[in-house]
Coordinates of C-alpha atoms (C1' of nucleotides) in Angstrom, one line a residue:
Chain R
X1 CA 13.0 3.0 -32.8
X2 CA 10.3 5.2 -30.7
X3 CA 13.4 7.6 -29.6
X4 CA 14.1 8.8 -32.9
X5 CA 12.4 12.1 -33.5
X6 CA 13.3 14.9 -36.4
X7 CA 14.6 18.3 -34.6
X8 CA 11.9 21.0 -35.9
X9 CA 14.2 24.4 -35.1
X10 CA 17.1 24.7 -36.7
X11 CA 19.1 26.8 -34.4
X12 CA 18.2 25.6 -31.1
X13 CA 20.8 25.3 -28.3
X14 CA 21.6 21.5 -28.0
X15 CA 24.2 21.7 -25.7
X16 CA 23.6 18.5 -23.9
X17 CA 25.2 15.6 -25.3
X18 CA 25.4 11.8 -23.3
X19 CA 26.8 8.7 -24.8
X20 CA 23.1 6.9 -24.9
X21 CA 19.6 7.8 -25.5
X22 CA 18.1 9.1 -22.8
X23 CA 14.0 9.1 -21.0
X24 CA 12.6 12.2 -20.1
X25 CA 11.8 12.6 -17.1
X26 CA 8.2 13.7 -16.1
X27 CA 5.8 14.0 -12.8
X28 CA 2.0 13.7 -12.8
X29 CA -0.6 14.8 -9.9
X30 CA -4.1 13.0 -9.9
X31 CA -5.6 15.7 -7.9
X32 CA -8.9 14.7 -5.8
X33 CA -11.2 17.3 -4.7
X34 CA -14.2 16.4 -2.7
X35 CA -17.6 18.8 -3.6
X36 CA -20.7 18.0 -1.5
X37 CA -22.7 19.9 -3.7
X38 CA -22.7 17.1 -6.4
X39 CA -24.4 15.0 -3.8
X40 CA -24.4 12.2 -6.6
X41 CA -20.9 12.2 -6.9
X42 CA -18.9 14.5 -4.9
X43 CA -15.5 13.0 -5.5
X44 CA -14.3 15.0 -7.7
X45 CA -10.5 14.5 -9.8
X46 CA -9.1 17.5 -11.7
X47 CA -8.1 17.2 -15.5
X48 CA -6.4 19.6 -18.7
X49 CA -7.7 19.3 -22.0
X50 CA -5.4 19.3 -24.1
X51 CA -5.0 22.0 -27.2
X52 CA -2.5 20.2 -28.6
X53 CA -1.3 17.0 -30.6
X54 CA -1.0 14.0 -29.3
X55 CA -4.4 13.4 -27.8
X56 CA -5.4 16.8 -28.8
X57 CA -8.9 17.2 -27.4
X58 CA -8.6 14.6 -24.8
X59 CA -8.5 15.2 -21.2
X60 CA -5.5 14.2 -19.2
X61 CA -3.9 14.2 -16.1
X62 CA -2.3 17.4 -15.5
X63 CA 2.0 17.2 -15.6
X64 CA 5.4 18.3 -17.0
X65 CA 8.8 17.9 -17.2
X66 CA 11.1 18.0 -14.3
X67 CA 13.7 20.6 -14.2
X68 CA 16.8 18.4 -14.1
X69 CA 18.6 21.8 -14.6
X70 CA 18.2 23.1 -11.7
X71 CA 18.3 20.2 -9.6
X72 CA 14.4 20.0 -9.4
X73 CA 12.9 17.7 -7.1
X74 CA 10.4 15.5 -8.0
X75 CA 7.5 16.9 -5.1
X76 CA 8.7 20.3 -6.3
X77 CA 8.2 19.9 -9.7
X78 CA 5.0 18.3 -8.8
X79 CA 4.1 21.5 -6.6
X80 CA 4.8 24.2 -9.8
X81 CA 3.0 22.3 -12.4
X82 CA 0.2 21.6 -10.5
X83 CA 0.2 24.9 -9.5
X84 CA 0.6 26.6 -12.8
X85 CA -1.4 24.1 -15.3
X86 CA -4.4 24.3 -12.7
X87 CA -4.2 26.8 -10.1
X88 CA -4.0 24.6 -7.3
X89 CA -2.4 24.8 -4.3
X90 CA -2.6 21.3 -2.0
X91 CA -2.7 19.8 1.4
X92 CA -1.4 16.2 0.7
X93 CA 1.2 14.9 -1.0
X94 CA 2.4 11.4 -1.5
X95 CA 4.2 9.2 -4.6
X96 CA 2.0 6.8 -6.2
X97 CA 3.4 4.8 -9.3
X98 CA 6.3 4.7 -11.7
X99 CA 4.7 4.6 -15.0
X100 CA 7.5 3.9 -18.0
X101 CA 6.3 1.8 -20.4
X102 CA 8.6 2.5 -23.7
X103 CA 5.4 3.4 -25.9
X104 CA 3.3 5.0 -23.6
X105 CA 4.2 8.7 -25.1
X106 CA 4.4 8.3 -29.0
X107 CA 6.6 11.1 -28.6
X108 CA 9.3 9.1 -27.1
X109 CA 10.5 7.4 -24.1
X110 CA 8.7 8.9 -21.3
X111 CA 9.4 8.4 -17.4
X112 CA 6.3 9.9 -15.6
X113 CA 5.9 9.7 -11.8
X114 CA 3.0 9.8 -10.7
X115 CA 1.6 11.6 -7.4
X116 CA -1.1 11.3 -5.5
X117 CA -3.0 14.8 -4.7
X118 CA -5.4 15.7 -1.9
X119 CA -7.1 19.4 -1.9
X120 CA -9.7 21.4 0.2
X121 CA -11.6 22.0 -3.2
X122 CA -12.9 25.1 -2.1
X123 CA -9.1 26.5 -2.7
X124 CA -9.6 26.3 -6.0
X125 CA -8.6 29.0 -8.7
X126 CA -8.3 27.1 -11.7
X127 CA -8.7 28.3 -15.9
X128 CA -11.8 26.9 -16.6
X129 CA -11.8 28.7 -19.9
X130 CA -15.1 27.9 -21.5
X131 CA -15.1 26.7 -25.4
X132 CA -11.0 28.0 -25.9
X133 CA -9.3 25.4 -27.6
X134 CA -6.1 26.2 -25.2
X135 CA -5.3 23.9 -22.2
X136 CA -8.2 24.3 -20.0
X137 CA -8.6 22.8 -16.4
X138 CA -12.2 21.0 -15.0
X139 CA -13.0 19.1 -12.3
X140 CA -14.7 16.3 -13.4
X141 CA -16.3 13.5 -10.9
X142 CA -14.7 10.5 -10.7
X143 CA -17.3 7.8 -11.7
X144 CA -17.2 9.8 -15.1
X145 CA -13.6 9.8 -15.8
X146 CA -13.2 6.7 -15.0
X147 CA -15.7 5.7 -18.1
X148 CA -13.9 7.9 -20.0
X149 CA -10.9 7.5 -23.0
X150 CA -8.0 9.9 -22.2
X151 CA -4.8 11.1 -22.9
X152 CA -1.8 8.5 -22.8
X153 CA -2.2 5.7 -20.3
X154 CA -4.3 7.8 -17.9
X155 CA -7.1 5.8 -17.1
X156 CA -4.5 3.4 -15.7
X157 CA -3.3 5.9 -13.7
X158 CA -6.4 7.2 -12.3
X159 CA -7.2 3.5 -12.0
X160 CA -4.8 3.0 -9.7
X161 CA -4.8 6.1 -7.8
X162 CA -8.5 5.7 -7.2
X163 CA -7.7 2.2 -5.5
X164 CA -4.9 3.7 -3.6
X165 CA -7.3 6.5 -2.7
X166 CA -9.5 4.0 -1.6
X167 CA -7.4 1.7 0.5
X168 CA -5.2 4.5 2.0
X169 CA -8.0 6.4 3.4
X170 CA -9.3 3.1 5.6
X171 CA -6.0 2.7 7.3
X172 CA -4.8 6.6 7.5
X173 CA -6.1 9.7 8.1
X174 CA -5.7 11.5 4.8
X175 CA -9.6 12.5 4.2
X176 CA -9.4 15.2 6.4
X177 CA -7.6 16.5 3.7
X178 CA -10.4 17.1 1.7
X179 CA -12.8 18.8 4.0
X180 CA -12.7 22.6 5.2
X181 CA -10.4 22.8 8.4
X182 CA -13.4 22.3 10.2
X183 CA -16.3 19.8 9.0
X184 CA -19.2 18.0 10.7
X185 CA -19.6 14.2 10.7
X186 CA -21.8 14.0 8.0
X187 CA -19.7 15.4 6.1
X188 CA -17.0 12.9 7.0
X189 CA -19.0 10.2 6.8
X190 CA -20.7 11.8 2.9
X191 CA -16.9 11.7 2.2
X192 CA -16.2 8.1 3.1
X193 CA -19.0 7.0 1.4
X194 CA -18.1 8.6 -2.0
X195 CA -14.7 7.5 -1.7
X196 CA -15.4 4.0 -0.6
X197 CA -18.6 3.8 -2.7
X198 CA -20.8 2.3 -0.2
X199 CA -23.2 3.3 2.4
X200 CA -22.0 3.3 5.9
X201 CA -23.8 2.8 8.9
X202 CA -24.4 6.3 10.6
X203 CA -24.5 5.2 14.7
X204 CA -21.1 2.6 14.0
X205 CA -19.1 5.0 11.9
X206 CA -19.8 8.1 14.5
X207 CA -19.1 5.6 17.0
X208 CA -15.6 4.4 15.4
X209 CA -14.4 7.6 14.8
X210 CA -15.3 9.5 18.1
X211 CA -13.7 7.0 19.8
X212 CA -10.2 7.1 18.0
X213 CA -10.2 10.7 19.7
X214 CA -8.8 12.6 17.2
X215 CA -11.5 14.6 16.4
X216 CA -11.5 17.8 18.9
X217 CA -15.0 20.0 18.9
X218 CA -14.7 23.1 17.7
X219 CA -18.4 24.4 18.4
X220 CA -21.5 24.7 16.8
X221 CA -22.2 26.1 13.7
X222 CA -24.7 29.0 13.6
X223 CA -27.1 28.5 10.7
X224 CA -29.8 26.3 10.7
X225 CA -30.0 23.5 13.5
X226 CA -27.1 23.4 15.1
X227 CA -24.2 20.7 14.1
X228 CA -21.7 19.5 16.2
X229 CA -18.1 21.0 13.8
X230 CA -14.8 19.7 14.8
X231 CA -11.4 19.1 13.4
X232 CA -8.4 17.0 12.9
X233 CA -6.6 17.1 15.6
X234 CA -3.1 16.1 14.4
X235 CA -1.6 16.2 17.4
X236 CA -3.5 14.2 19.7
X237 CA -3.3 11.5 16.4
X238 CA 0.7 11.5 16.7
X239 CA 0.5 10.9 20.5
X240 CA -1.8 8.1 19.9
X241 CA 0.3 6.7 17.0
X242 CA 3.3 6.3 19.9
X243 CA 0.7 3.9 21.8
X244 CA 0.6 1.5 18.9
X245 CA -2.9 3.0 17.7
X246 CA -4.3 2.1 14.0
X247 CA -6.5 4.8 12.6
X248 CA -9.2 2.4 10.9
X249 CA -12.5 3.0 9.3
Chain O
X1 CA 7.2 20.6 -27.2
X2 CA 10.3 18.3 -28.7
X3 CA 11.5 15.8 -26.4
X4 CA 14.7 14.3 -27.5
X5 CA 17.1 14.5 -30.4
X6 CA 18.8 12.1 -31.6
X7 CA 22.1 12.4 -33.8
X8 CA 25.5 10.6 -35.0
X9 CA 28.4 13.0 -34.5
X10 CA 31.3 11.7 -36.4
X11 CA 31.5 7.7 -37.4
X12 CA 32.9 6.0 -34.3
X13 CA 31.1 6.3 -30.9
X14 CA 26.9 7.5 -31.1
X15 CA 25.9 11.0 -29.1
X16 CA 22.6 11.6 -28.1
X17 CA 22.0 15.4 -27.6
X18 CA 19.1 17.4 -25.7
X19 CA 18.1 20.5 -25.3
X20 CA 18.3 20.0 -22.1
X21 CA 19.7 18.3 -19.4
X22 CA 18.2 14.6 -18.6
X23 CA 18.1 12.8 -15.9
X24 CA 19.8 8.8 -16.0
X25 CA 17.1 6.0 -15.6
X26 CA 18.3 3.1 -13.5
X27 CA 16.5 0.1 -11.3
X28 CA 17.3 -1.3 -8.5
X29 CA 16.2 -4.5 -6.8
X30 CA 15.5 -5.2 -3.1
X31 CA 16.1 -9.2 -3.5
X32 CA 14.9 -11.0 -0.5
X33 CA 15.4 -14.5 0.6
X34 CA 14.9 -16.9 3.1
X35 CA 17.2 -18.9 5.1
X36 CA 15.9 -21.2 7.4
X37 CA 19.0 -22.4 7.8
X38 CA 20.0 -19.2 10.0
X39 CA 17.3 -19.8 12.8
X40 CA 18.8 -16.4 14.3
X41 CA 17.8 -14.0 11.7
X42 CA 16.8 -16.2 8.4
X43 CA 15.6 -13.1 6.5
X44 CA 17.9 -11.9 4.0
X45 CA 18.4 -9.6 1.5
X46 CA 21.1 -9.7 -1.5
X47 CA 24.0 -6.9 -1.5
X48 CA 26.8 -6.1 -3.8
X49 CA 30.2 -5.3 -2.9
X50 CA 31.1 -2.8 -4.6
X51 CA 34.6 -2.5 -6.2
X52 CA 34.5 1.1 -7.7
X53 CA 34.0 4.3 -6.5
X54 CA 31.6 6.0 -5.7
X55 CA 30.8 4.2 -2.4
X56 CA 34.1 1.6 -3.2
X57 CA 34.1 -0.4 -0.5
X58 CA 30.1 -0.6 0.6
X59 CA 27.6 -2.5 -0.4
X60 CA 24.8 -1.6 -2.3
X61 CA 21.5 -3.0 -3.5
X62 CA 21.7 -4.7 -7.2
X63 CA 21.0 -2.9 -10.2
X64 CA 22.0 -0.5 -13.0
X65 CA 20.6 1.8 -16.2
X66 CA 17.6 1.0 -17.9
X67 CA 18.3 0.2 -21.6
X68 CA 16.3 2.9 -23.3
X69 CA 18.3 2.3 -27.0
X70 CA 16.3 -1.0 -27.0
X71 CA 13.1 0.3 -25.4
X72 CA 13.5 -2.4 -22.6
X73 CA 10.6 -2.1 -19.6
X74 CA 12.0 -1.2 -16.5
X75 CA 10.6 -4.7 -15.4
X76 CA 13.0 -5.8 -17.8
X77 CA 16.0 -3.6 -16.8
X78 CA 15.7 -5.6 -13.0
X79 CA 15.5 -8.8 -14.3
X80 CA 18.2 -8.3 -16.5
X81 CA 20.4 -6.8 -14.0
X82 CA 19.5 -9.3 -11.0
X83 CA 20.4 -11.7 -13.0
X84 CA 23.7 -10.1 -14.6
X85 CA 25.1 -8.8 -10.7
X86 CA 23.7 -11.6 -8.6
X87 CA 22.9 -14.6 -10.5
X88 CA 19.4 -14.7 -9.5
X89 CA 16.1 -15.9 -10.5
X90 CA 13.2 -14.9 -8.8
X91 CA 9.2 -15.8 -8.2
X92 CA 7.3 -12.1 -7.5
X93 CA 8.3 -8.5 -8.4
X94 CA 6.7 -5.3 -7.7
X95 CA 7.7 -1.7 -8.1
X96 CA 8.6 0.0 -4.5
X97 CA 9.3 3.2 -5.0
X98 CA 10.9 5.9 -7.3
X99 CA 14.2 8.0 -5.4
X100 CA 14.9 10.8 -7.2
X101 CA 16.7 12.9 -4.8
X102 CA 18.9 15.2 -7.1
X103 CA 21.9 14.7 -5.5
X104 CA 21.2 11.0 -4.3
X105 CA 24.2 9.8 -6.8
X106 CA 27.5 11.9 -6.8
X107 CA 27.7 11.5 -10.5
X108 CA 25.0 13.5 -11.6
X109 CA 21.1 13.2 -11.1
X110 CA 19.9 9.5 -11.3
X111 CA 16.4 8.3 -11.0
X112 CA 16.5 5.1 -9.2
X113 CA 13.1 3.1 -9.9
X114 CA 13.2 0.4 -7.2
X115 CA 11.9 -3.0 -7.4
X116 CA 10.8 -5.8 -4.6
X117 CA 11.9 -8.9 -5.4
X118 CA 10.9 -12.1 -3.6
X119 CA 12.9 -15.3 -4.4
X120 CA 13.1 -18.7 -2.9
X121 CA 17.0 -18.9 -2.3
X122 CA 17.7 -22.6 -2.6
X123 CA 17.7 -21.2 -6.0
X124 CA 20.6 -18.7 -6.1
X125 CA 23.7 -19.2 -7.8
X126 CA 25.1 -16.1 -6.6
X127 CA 28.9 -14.6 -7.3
X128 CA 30.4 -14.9 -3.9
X129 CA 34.0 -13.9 -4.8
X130 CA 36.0 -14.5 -1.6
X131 CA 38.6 -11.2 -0.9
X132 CA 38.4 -10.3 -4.6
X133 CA 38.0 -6.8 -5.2
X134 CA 35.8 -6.9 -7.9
X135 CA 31.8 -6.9 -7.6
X136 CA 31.0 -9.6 -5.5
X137 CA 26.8 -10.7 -4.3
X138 CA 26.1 -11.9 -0.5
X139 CA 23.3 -12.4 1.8
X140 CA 23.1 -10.2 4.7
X141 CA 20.8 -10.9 7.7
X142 CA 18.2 -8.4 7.0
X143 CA 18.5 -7.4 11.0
X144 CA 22.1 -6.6 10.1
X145 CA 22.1 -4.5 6.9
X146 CA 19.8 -1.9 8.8
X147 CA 22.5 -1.5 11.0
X148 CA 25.2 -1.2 8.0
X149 CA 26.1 2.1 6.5
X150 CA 25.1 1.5 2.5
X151 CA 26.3 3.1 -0.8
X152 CA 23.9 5.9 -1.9
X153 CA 20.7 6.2 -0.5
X154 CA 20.4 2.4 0.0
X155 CA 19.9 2.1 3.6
X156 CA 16.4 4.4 2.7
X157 CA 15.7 2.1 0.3
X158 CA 16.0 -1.0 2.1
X159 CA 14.0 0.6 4.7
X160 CA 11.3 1.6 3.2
X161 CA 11.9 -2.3 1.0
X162 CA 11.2 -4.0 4.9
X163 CA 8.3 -2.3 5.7
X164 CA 6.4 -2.8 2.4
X165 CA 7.4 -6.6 3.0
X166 CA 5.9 -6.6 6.4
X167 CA 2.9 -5.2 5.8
X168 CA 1.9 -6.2 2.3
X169 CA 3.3 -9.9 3.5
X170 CA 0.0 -9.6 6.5
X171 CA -2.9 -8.9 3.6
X172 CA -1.7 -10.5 0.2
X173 CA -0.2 -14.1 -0.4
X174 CA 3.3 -13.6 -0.7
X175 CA 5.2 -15.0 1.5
X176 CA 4.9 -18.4 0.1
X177 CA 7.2 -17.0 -3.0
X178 CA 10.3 -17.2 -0.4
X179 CA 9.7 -20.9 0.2
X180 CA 9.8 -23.4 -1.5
X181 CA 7.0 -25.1 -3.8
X182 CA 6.4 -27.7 -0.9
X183 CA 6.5 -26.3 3.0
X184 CA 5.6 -27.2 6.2
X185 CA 3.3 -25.2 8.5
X186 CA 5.9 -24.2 10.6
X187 CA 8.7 -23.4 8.0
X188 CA 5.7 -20.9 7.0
X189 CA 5.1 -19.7 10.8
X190 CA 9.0 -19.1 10.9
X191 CA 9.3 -17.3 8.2
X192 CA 6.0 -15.2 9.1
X193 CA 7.8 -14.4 12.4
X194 CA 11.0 -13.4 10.7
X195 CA 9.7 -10.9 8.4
X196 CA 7.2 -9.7 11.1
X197 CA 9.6 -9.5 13.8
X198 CA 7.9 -11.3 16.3
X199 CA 6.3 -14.8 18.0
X200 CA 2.9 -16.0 16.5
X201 CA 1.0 -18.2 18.4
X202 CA 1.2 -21.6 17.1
X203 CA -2.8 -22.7 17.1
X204 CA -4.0 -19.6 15.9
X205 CA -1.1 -19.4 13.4
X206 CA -1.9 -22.8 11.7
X207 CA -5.6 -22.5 12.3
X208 CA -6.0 -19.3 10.1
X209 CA -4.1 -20.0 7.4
X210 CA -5.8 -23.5 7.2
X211 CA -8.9 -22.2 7.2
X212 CA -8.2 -20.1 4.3
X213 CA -8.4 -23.5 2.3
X214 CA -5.6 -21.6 0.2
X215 CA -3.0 -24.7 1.3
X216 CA -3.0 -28.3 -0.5
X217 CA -2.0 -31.1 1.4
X218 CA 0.8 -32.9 -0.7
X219 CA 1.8 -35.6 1.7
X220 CA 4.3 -36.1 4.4
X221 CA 7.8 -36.0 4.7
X222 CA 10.0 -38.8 4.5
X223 CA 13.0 -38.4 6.9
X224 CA 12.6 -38.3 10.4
X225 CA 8.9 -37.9 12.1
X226 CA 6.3 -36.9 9.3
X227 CA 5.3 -33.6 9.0
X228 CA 2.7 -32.3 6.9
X229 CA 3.6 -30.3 3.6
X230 CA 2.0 -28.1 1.6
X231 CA 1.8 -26.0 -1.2
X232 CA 0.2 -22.8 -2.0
X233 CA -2.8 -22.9 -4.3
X234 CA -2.9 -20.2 -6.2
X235 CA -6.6 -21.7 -8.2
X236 CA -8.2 -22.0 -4.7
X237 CA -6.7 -18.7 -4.1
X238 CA -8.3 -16.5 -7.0
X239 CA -11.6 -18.5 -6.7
X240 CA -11.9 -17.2 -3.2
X241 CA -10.8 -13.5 -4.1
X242 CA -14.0 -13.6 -6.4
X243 CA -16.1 -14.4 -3.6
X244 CA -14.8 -11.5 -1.7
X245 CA -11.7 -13.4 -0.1
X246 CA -9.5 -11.5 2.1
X247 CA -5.9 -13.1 3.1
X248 CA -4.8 -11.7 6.1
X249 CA -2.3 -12.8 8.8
Chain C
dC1 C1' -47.3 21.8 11.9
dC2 C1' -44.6 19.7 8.7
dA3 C1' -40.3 18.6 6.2
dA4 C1' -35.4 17.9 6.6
dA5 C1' -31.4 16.5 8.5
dA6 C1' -28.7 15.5 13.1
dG7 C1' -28.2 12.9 16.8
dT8 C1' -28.4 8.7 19.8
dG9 C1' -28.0 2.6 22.5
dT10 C1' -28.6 -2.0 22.6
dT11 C1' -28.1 -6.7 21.1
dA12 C1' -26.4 -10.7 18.5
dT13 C1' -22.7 -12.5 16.1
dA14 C1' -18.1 -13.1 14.6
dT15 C1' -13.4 -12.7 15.4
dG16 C1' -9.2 -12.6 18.0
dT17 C1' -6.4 -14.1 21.8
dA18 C1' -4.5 -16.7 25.5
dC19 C1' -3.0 -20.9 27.0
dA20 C1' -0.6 -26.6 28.0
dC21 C1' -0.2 -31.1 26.9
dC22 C1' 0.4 -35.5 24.0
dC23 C1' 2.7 -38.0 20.2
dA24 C1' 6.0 -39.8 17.0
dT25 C1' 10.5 -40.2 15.9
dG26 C1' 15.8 -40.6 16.1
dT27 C1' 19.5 -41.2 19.2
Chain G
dA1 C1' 14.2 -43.8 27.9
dC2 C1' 14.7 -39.4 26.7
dA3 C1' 15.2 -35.3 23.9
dT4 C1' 13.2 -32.9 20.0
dG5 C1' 9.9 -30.8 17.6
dG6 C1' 5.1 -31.5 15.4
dG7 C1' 0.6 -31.5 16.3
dT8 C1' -4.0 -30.3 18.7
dG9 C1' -9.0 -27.6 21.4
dT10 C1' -11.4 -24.6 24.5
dA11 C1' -12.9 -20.5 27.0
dC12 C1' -12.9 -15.7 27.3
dA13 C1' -12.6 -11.0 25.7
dT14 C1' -13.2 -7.8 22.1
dA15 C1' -14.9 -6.1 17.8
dT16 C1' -18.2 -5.7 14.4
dA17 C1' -22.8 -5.3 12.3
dA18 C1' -27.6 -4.7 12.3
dC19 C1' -31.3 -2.0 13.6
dA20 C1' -35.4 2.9 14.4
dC21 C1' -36.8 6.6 16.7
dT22 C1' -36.3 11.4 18.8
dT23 C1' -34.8 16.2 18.4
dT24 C1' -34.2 20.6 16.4
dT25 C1' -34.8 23.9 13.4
dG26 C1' -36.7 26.7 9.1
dG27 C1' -40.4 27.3 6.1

DNA sequence: CCAAAAGTGTTATATGTACACCCATGT
DNA sequence: ACATGGGTGTACATATAACACTTTTGG
């Protein structure tokens, strides 16, 4: 049976004691970053490597235990280990799968839930320390990972969030979410394209979007020829929203 | 990093111990049904009565713990369970959503992984106890329950359970899993409406779906003036996905 | 003055939406 | 013969999709 595992320390405190086996309880962020200076492939997921058995040397999805202890919650949890394992503080937030299959940590039962991650990528602070064998944090683009082997069952995972990714961001405004406070429509429209894979038509998707009006201008920026910048305005979205407006790209 | 121990203490009754706390791993299923029957408010979802405390007295959604002695799936758990507390056999299942809200169960902290469950209720056999205390299953008008106070965090659940049905119901076939194999158009455009919360227009209705060429003509009915019936084809159906195929109501 | 990237309208086609009457049956 | 509920087509409005050139700047 997969739940039976050999105590290594001899002393240590275990004070909790239940009448069945029990999972453990885990929570995983698949963060996406957008970088448009890969101009190849700017969308951008961030993964550990992992210095240690099992899947030593593999790259994985970063995550942890929640802290039933003190009452952690599941976004919380999310928030810390995301936070200490890659130095990364987010914008977006949202549940994405269950994933529990009985063998999918050889470990043990498992219970990870999974979360959905959106950063401004240029937040980042994370360890990229170079050849150390410890755990180690990269951003790696996602048409790579997702031909990649890695840790556990995290190409499903990444699978799944990259479709989620993908549908989500057609139907509700979560790209902003990637981009600086204050972006110009080609770099929207760069964004859409890398999440959706697929060129879009420059005059229809300006077009689409200005007319949703929930873009407010913010200027123009300085160097070079000058760009029309503006930003998310959140608040002219909710007032929309109460009209019975669909945000749709 | 050791994640569970597991030892006997004594001869009679097995203990599991931890070094820390865990969390308990239950599922719980949003069962809906249809009932054509009930022209006011057909759509219905399954409760249980519940005959203990905590919550003695309110109904609740099915389901209980997750058997992780015998490594059983969590799709396994609801299955189990929906069968075991309300008799029932079902057609589709899909995982909702994960509550975890540390203090959703007075007990102690309980991860509730929820589950969707479509089935066509001609097929229930469900415990309908009269005035007995004890556990007891019943439909409840969908339109009603979100107007009942619920055990737990139920009334979230079923919340957040309605939506997912009405819009997932608009861009993926599965609707047809709360009728019968063999339907008529407008059993289909009533059961559309109920879930949707609002009138179709008849030709439109009937003319879409049609010419989705995802519906077999199987004949006419017998009793009374013939109406067309149909059924479902799921073949035609994934041929047409391949071509690029979009269902949508 | 040339290269690079931002910005800008029009037209054809497809899709969505509104709408009212006839027909077959059981009573 | 009448009440009930199933079945059917058309016209108009809106949305989508295809398409190429001009402008502004820095080098």
């Amino acid at each position: 049976m997969p739940i039976t595992h050999k105590s290594k320390q001899g002393n240590s405190n275990r004070r909790y004691t239940y009448d069945w086996p029990m999972a453990a309880l885990t929570v995983d962020g698949i963060i996406f970053g957008f970088d448009p200076a890969d101009s190849k492939s700017p969308l951008k997921v961030l993964l550990i490597h992992r210095g240690e058995e099992p899947f030593k040397g593999l790259w994985a999805i970063p995550g942890g235990h929640v802290d039933i202890e003190n009452s952690e919650t599941l976004e919380d949890a999310v928030k810390r280990e995301v936070l200490e394992e890659a130095g990364v503080k987010f914008e977006y937030l949202e549940q994405l799968y269950t994933f529990a299959d009985p063998h999918r940590d050889p470990r043990g039962r498992v219970v990870s839930v999974s979360y959905f991650v959106l950063v401004v990528k240029d937040n980042y602070g994370i360890n990229e320390k170079g050849g150390d064998d410890a755990d180690m944090a990269a951003w790696m683009s996602v048409s790579k990972v997702t031909r990649m082997n890695l840790a556990f069952d995290h190409n499903k995972i990444i699978g799944m969030a990259v479709k989620r990714l993908q549908s989500k961001v057609r139907y509700a405004p979560i790209g902003f979410n990637l981009l600086p406070p204050t972006f110009s429509l080609v770099q929207l429209q760069d964004l859409y394209e890398a999440i959706l894979q697929r060129k879009l038509d420059k005059r229809n998707f300006r077009r689409r979007i200005l007319s949703m009006g929930i873009l407010s201008e913010v200027g123009k920026s300085k160097k070079g020829r000058p760009v029309n910048l503006y930003r998310f305005d959140k608040k002219a979205y909710e007032r929309s929203l109460e009209f019975g407006f669909n945000f749709e790209v």
